[in-house]
Short mmCIF file of C-alpha atoms in Angstrom, two decimals:
data_model
loop_
_atom_site.label_atom_id
_atom_site.label_comp_id
_atom_site.label_asym_id
_atom_site.label_seq_id
_atom_site.Cartn_x
_atom_site.Cartn_y
_atom_site.Cartn_z
CA MET A 1 14.56 1.18 2.52
CA LYS A 2 11.67 3.51 1.73
CA LYS A 3 9.66 3.27 -1.48
CA THR A 4 6.47 4.94 -2.72
CA TYR A 5 3.89 3.01 -4.74
CA GLN A 6 0.86 4.19 -6.70
CA ILE A 7 -2.30 2.51 -5.40
CA GLU A 8 -5.31 1.92 -7.64
CA GLY A 9 -8.82 1.75 -6.20
CA MET A 10 -8.65 4.05 -3.17
CA LYS A 11 -11.62 6.40 -3.01
CA CYS A 12 -12.13 7.26 0.68
CA GLU A 13 -10.47 7.36 4.09
CA GLY A 14 -11.73 3.84 4.78
CA CYS A 15 -9.95 2.62 1.65
CA ALA A 16 -6.73 4.31 2.74
CA LYS A 17 -7.00 2.78 6.21
CA THR A 18 -7.51 -0.71 4.76
CA VAL A 19 -4.47 -0.34 2.48
CA GLN A 20 -2.35 0.95 5.36
CA GLU A 21 -3.39 -1.83 7.75
CA THR A 22 -2.96 -4.54 5.10
CA LEU A 23 0.50 -3.41 4.02
CA ALA A 24 1.61 -2.93 7.64
CA GLN A 25 1.03 -6.66 8.25
CA VAL A 26 3.54 -7.71 5.57
CA VAL A 27 6.71 -9.24 7.02
CA GLY A 28 9.56 -6.74 6.72
CA VAL A 29 7.39 -3.60 6.72
CA THR A 30 8.28 -1.21 9.52
CA GLU A 31 6.09 1.77 8.55
CA VAL A 32 3.36 2.61 6.03
CA THR A 33 2.05 6.06 5.17
CA VAL A 34 -0.92 6.31 2.80
CA ASP A 35 -1.84 9.52 0.97
CA LEU A 36 -5.41 9.35 -0.30
CA ASN A 37 -5.14 12.55 -2.36
CA GLU A 38 -2.03 11.36 -4.19
CA LYS A 39 -3.24 7.73 -4.21
CA THR A 40 0.13 6.52 -2.92
CA ALA A 41 1.54 4.35 -0.17
CA THR A 42 5.04 4.94 1.13
CA VAL A 43 6.45 1.79 2.68
CA THR A 44 9.53 1.61 4.88
CA GLY A 45 11.27 -1.71 5.45
CA ASP A 46 12.70 -4.56 3.45
CA ALA A 47 9.50 -6.16 2.13
CA THR A 48 9.50 -6.79 -1.61
CA GLY A 49 7.05 -5.25 -4.04
CA GLN A 50 5.85 -8.75 -4.82
CA ALA A 51 5.03 -9.35 -1.14
CA LEU A 52 3.10 -6.08 -0.97
CA THR A 53 1.22 -6.91 -4.17
CA ALA A 54 0.35 -10.34 -2.79
CA ALA A 55 -0.98 -8.80 0.44
CA LEU A 56 -3.48 -6.72 -1.55
CA LYS A 57 -4.58 -9.54 -3.89
CA ASP A 58 -7.86 -10.21 -2.05
CA THR A 59 -8.76 -6.52 -1.82
CA PRO A 60 -10.06 -4.07 -4.45
CA TYR A 61 -6.70 -2.21 -4.33
CA ARG A 62 -3.66 -2.73 -6.54
CA LEU A 63 -0.04 -1.60 -6.51
CA LEU A 64 0.60 0.01 -9.88
CA SER A 65 4.35 0.29 -9.61
CA ILE A 66 6.88 -2.09 -8.12
#
């Protein structure tokens, strides 16, 4: 399954890289593509939105849509 999420808090390439690396570590994620300009992350796999949200809880970034 592939789903795109709005990400709050990304301002630079470093931010995008952190979001991508963090979400890629979630169990069930097979691929993550982050678009800094659109402020989105497209996640492929069977990880839940709740698991993705939890992965970002200790970062300055937030999933806005689940």
